[in-house]
Tab-separated table of C-alpha atoms in Angstrom:
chain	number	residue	atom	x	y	z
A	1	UNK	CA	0.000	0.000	0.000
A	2	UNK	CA	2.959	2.620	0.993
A	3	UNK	CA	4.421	2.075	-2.328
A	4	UNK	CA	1.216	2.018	-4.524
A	5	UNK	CA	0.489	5.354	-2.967
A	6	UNK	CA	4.004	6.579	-3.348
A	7	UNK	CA	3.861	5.965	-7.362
A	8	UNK	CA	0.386	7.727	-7.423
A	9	UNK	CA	1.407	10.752	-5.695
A	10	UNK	CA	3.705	12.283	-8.363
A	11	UNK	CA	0.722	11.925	-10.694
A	12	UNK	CA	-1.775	13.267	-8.432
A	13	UNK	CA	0.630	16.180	-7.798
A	14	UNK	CA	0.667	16.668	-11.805
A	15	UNK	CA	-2.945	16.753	-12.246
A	16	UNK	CA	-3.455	19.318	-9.356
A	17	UNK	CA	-0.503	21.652	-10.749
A	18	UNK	CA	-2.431	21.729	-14.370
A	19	UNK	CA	-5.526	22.298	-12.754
A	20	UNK	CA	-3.932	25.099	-10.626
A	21	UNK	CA	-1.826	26.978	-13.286
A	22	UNK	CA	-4.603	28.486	-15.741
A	23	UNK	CA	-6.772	29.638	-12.708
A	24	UNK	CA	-3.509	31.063	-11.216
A	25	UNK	CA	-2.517	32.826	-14.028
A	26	UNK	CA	-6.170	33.685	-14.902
A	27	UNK	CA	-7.076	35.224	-11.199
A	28	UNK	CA	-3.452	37.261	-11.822
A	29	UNK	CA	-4.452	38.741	-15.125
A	30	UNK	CA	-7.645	39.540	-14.134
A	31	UNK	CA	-6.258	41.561	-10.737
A	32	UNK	CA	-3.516	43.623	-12.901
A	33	UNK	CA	-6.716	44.685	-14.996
A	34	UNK	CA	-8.987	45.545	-12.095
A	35	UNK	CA	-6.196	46.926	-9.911
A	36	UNK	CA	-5.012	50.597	-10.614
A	37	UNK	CA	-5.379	54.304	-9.741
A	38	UNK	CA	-9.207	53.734	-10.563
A	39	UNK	CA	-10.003	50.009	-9.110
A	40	UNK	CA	-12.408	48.490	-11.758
A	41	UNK	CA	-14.439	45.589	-10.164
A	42	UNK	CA	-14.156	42.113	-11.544
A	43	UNK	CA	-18.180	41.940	-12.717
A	44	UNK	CA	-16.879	44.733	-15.410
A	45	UNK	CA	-14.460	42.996	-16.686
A	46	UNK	CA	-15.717	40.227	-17.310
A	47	UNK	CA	-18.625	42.133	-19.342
A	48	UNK	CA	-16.273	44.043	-21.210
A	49	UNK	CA	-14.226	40.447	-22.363
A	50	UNK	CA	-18.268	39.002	-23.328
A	51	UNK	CA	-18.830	41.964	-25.266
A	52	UNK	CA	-15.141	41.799	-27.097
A	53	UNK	CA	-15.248	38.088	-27.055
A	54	UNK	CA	-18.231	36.756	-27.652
A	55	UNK	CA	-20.201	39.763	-29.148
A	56	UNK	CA	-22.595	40.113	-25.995
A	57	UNK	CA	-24.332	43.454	-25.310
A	58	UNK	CA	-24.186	44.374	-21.472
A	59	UNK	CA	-24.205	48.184	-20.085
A	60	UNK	CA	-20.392	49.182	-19.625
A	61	UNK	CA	-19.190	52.673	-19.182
A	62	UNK	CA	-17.317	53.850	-22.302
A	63	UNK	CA	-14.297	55.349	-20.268
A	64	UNK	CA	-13.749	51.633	-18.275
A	65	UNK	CA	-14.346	49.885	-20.968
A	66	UNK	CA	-11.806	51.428	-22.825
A	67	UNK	CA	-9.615	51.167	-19.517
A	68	UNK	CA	-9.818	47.577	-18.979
A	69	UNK	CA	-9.433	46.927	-23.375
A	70	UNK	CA	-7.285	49.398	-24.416
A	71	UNK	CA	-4.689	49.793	-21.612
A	72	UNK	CA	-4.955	47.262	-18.219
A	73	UNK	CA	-5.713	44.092	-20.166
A	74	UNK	CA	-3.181	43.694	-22.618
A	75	UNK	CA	-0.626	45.292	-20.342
A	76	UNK	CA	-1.501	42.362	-17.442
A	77	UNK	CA	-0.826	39.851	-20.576
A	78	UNK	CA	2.345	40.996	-22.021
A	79	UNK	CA	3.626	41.083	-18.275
A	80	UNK	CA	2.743	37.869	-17.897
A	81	UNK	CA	4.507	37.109	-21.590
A	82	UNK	CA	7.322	38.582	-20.133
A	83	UNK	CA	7.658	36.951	-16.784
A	84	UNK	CA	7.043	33.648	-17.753
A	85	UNK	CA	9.835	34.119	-20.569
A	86	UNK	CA	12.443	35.655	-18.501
A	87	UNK	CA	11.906	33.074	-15.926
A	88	UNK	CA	12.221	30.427	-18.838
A	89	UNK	CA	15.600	31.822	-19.589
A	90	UNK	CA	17.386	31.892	-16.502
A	91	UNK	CA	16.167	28.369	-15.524
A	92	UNK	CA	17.914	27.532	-19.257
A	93	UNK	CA	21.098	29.272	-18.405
A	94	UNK	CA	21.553	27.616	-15.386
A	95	UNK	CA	21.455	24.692	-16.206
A	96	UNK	CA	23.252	24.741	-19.162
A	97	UNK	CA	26.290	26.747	-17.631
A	98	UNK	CA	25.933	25.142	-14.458
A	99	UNK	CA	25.964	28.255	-12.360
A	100	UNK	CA	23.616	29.894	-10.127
A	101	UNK	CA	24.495	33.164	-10.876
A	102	UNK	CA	23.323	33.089	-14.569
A	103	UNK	CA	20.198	35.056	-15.582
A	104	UNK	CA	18.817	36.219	-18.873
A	105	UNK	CA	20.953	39.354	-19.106
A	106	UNK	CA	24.089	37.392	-18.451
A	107	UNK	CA	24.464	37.195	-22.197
A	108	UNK	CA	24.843	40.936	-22.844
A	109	UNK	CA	21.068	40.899	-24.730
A	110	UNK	CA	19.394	43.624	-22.358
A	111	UNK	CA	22.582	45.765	-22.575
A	112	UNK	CA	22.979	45.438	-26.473
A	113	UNK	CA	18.598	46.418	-26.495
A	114	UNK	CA	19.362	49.691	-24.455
A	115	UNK	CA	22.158	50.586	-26.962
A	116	UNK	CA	19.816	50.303	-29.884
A	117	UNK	CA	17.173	51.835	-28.340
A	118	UNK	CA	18.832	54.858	-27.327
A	119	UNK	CA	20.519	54.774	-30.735
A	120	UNK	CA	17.352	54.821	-32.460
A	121	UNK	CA	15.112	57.401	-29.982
A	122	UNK	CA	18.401	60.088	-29.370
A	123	UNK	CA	21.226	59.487	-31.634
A	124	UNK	CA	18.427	59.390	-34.655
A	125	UNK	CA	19.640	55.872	-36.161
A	126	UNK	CA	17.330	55.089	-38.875
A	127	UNK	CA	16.175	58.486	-39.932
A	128	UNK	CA	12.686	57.792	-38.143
A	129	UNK	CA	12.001	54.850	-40.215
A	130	UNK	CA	13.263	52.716	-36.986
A	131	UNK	CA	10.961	52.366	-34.154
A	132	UNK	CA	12.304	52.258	-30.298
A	133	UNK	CA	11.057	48.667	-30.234
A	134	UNK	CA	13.070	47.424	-33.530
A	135	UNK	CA	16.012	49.392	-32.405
A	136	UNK	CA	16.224	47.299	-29.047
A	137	UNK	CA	15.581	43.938	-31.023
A	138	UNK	CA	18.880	44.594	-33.491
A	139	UNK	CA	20.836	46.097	-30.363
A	140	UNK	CA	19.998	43.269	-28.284
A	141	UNK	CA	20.677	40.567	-31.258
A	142	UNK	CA	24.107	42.463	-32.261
A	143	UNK	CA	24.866	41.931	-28.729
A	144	UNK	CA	24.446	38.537	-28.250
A	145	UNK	CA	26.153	37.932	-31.744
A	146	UNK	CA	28.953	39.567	-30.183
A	147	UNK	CA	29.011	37.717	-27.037
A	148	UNK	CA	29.206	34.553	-29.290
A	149	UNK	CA	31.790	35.209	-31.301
A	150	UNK	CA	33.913	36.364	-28.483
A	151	UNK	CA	32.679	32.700	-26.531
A	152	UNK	CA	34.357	31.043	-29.412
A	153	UNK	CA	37.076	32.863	-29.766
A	154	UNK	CA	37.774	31.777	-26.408
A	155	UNK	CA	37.232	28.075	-26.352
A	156	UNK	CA	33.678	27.961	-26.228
A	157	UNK	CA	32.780	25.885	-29.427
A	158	UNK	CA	34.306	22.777	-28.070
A	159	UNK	CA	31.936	20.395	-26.161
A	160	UNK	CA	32.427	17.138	-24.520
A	161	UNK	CA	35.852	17.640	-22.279
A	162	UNK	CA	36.290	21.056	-22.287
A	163	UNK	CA	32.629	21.738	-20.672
A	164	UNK	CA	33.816	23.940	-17.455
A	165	UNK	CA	35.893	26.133	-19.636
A	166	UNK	CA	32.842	26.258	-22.509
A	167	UNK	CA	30.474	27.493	-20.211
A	168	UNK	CA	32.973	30.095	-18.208
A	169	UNK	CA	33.804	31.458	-21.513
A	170	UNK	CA	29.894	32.517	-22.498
A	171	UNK	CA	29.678	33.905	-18.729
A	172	UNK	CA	33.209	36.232	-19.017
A	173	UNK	CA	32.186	37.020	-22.811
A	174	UNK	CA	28.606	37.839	-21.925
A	175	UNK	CA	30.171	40.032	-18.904
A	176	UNK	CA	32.628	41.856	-21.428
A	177	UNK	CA	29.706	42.348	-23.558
A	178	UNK	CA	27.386	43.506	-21.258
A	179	UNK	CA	29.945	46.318	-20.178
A	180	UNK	CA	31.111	47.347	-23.700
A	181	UNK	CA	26.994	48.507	-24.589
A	182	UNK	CA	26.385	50.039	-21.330
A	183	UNK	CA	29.666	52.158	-22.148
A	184	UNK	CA	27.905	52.590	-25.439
A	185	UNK	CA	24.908	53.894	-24.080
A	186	UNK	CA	26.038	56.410	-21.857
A	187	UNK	CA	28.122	57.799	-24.433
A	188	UNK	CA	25.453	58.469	-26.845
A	189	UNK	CA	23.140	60.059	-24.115
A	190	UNK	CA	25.775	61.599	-23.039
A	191	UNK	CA	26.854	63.359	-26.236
A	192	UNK	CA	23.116	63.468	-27.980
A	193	UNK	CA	20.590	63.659	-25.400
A	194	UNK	CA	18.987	66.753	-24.082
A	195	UNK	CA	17.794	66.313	-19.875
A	196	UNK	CA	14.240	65.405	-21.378
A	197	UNK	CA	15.240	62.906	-23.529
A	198	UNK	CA	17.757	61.506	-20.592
A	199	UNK	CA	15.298	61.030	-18.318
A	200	UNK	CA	13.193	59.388	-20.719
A	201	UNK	CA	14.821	57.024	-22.459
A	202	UNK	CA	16.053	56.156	-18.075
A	203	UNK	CA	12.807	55.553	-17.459
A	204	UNK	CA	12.094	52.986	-20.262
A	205	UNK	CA	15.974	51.246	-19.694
A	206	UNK	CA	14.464	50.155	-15.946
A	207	UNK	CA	11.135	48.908	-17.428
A	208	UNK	CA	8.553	50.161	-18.640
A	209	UNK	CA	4.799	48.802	-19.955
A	210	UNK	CA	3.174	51.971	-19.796
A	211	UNK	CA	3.361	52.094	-23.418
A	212	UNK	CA	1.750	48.543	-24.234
A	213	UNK	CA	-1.317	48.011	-26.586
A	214	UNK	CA	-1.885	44.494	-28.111
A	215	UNK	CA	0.055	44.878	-31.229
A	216	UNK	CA	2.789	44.194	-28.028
A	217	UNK	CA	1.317	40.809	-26.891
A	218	UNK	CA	0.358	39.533	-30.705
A	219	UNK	CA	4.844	39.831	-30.624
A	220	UNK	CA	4.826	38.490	-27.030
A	221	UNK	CA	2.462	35.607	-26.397
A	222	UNK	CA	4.064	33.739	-29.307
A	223	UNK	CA	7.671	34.268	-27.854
A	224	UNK	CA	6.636	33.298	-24.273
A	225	UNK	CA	4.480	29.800	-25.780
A	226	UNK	CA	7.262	28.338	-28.422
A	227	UNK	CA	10.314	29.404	-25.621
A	228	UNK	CA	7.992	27.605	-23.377
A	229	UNK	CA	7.456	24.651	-25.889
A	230	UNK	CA	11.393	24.409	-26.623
A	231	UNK	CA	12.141	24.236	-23.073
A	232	UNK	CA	9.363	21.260	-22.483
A	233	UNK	CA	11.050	19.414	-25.426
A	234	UNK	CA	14.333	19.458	-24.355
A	235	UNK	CA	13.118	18.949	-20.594
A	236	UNK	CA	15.535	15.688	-20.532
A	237	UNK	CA	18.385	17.198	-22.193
A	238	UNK	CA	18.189	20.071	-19.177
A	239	UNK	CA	18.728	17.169	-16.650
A	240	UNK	CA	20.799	15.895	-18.063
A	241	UNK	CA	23.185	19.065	-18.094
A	242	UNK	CA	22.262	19.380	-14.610
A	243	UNK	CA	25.181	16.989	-13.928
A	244	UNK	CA	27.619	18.559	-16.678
A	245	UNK	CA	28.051	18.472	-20.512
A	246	UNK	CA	30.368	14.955	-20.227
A	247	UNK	CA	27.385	13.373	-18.265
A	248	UNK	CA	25.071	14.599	-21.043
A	249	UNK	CA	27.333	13.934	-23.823
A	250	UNK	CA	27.390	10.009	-22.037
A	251	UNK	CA	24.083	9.722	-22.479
A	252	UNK	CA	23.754	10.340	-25.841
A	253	UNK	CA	23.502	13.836	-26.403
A	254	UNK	CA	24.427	16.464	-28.848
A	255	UNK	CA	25.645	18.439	-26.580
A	256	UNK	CA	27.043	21.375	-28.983
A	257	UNK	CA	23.777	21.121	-30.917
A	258	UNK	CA	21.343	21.513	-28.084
A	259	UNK	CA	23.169	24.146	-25.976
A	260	UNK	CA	23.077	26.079	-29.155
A	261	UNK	CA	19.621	25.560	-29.584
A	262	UNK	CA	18.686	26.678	-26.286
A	263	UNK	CA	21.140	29.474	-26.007
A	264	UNK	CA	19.572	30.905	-28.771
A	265	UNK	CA	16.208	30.774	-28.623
A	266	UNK	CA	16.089	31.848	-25.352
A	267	UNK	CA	17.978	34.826	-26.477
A	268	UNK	CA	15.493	35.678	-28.879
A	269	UNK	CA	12.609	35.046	-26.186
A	270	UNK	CA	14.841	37.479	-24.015
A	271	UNK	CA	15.627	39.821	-26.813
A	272	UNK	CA	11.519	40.129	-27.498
A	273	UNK	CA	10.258	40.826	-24.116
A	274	UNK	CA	13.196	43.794	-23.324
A	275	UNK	CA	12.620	45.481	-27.200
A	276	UNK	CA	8.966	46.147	-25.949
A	277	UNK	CA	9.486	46.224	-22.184
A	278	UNK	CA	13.066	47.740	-21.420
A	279	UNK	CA	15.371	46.088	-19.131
A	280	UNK	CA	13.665	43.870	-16.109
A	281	UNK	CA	15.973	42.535	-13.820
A	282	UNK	CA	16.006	39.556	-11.198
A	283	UNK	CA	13.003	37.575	-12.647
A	284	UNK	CA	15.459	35.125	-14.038
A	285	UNK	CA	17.700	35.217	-11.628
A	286	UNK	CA	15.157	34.688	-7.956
A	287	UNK	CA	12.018	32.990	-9.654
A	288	UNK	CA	14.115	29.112	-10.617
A	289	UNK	CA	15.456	29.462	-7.694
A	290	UNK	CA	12.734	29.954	-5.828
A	291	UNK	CA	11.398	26.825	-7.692
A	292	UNK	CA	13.602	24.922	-6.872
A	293	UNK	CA	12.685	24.540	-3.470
A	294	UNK	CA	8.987	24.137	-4.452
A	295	UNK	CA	9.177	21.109	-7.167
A	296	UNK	CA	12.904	20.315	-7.260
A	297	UNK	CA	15.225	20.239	-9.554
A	298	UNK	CA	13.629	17.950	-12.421
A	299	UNK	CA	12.896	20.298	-15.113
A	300	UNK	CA	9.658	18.149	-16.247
A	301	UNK	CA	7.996	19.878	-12.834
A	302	UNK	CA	10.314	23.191	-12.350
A	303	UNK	CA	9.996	24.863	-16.536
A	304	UNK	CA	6.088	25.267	-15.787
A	305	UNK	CA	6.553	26.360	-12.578
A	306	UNK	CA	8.933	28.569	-13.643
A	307	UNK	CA	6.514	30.385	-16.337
A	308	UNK	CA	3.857	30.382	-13.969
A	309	UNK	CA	5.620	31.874	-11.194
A	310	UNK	CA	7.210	34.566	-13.562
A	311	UNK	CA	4.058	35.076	-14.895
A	312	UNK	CA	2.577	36.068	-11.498
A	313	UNK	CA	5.194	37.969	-10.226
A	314	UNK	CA	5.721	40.336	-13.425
A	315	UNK	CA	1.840	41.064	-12.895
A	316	UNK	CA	2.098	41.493	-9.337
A	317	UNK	CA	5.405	43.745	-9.775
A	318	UNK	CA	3.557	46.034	-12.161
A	319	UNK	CA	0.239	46.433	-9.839
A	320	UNK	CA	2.830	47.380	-7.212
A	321	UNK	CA	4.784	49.895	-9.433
A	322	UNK	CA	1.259	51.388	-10.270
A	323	UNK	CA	-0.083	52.168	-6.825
A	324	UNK	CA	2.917	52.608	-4.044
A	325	UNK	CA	3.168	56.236	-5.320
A	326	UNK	CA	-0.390	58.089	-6.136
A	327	UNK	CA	-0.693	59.769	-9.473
A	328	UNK	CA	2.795	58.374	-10.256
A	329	UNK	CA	3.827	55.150	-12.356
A	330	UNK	CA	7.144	53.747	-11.207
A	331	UNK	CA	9.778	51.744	-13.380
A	332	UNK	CA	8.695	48.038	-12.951
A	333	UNK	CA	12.638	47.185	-12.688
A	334	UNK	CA	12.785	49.023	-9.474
A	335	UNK	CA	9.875	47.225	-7.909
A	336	UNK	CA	11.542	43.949	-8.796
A	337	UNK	CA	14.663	45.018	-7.855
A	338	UNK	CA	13.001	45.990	-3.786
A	339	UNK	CA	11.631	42.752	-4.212
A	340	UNK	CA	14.262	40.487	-5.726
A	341	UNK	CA	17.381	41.356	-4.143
A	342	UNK	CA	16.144	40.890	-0.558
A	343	UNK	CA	14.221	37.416	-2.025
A	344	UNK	CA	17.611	36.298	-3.603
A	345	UNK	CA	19.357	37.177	-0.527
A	346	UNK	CA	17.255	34.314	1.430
A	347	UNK	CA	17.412	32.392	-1.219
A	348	UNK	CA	21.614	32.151	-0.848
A	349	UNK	CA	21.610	31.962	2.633
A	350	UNK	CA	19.272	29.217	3.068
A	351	UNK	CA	21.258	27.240	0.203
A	352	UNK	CA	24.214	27.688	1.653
A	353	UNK	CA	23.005	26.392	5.053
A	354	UNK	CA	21.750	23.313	3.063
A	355	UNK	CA	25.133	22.194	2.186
């Protein structure tokens, strides 16, 4: 009997977890559309999404109405798009590089999307033909091109053996890169920019989704699903790295191929969500983690939690950012900053209590 229910208890754990995620993510979306400045209750939003949907007819002010459809709704989403995919990426990175430390903007990508961002909006790159969102996407993909090219220079495209020293390369590369387009940035602000457009191209490099409308999510929800879909298909391959490129290599892997594979595609999820949304720090870095101590290690179990939880917190982060100061919207990097610094903090100390 103990182990009959021991087998069934993984599965009954599954089955509650996919029953839990949509209404999780569901009850979040629907709070960062209700909660604001003006708090919207949840009966009008869900009239407003009938009428949108489903072509029903109910009484709805014109001014919430085009609150909740125009501005709070698809700004909830793409925060969620954003969470989840960042969260995605550093749960990738670490376990491919094997080291703790390694987050989404390890790879120089959000550095590289404030260069061509502030190239495009101050230094006039593209003669207005450009838009601040392109901009980032070709900064942010120059940069990681960069960052690659340097990897290999320095030992990086070997596999097998030479695993440690593969994955230390990306991480000092990515480092070198990140440093050489912040120097970037502040020398074309510096030079070009007047204090107005300073402190608002500032404002967008610590996050910003005050700007979203769903033309944002259409680019969005399709990076957040297929990184999510890569990362479930290579699920395995991610445990497998867990224990180092030789163990993975033993068991059949192509090791070069799929850390490619990965790497990139979760630079290009990465590369998406900062062109629209600026720079967002820590969710990669605290949310696996955090995890971690939830569901373990096995990444069958910790890549959904993962999205979820990054999904959640993004939302919650920007509900915070939109009413700790009245009649003022604060950069969503700060508030996850406040909040994932002191989280990480606990996070190290109880690990290193563990061993």
């Amino acid at each position: 009997m103990k182990l009959a229910a021991a087998v069934q208890l993984p599965m009954v754990f599954r089955w509650r977890w996919a029953w839990l995620a949509p209404s999780t993510l569901f009850l979040a979306v629907m709070a960062g559309t209700a909660i604001g400045e003006t708090a919207i209750p949840l009966e009008t939003i869900l009239k407003v999404l009938a009428n949108r949907l489903w072509g029903a007819e109910h009484a709805v002010d014109r001014i919430d109405a085009g609150i909740i459809w125009n501005y709070r709704l698809s700004r909830a989403i793409l925060a969620a798009c954003c969470g989840a995919g960042l969260a995605l990426s550093g749960v990738v990175l670490q376990a491919l590089l094997r080291n703790p430390l390694a987050d989404p903007f390890l790879m120089g990508i959000s550095a590289g999307a404030s260069t061509g961002a502030v190239a495009v909006t101050i230094a006039g790159l593209g003669a207005g033909a450009v838009t601040l969102s392109l901009g980032a996407f070709a900064g942010a993909g120059l940069a990681f091109s960069l960052v690659v090219l340097l990897a290999r220079a320095a030992g990086s495209g070997t596999g097998g053996g030479r695993s440690a020293q593969a994955a230390g390369a990306i991480i000092l590369a990515g480092i070198a890169g990140s440093q050489l387009f912040n120097a970037l940035t502040a020398f074309i602000i510096a030079k070009s920019a007047n204090a107005e457009q300073a402190r608002g191209i500032m404002f967008w490099l610590m996050g910003n989704l005050s700007g979203v409308r769903w033309d944002d999510v259409t680019l969005g929800l399709p990076a957040a699903l297929g990184g999510l879909l890569v990362c479930l298909w290579y699920r395995r391959a991610l445990d497998a790295f867990t224990f180092g490129a030789d163990s993975a290599a033993s068991m059949g892997i192509a090791v070069r191929r799929v850390r490619a594979i990965l790497i990139a595609v979760m630079a290009l999820v990465t590369a998406t969500m900062v062109s629209m949304v600026g720079a967002i720090g820590f969710v990669g870095l605290v949310i696996p983690h955090a995890m971690r101590f939830l569901v373990g290690n096995r990444h069958t179990r910790l890549i959904p939690a993962s999205a979820l939880a990054g999904a959640v917190f993004l939302i919650g982060a920007d509900i915070i950012s939109r009413v700790i100061v009245p009649g003022q919207v604060l950069p969503i990097g700060v508030v996850t900053a406040l909040v994932g610094a002191p989280a990480f903090a606990v996070i190290l100390i109880r690990g290193t209590r563990r061993r």
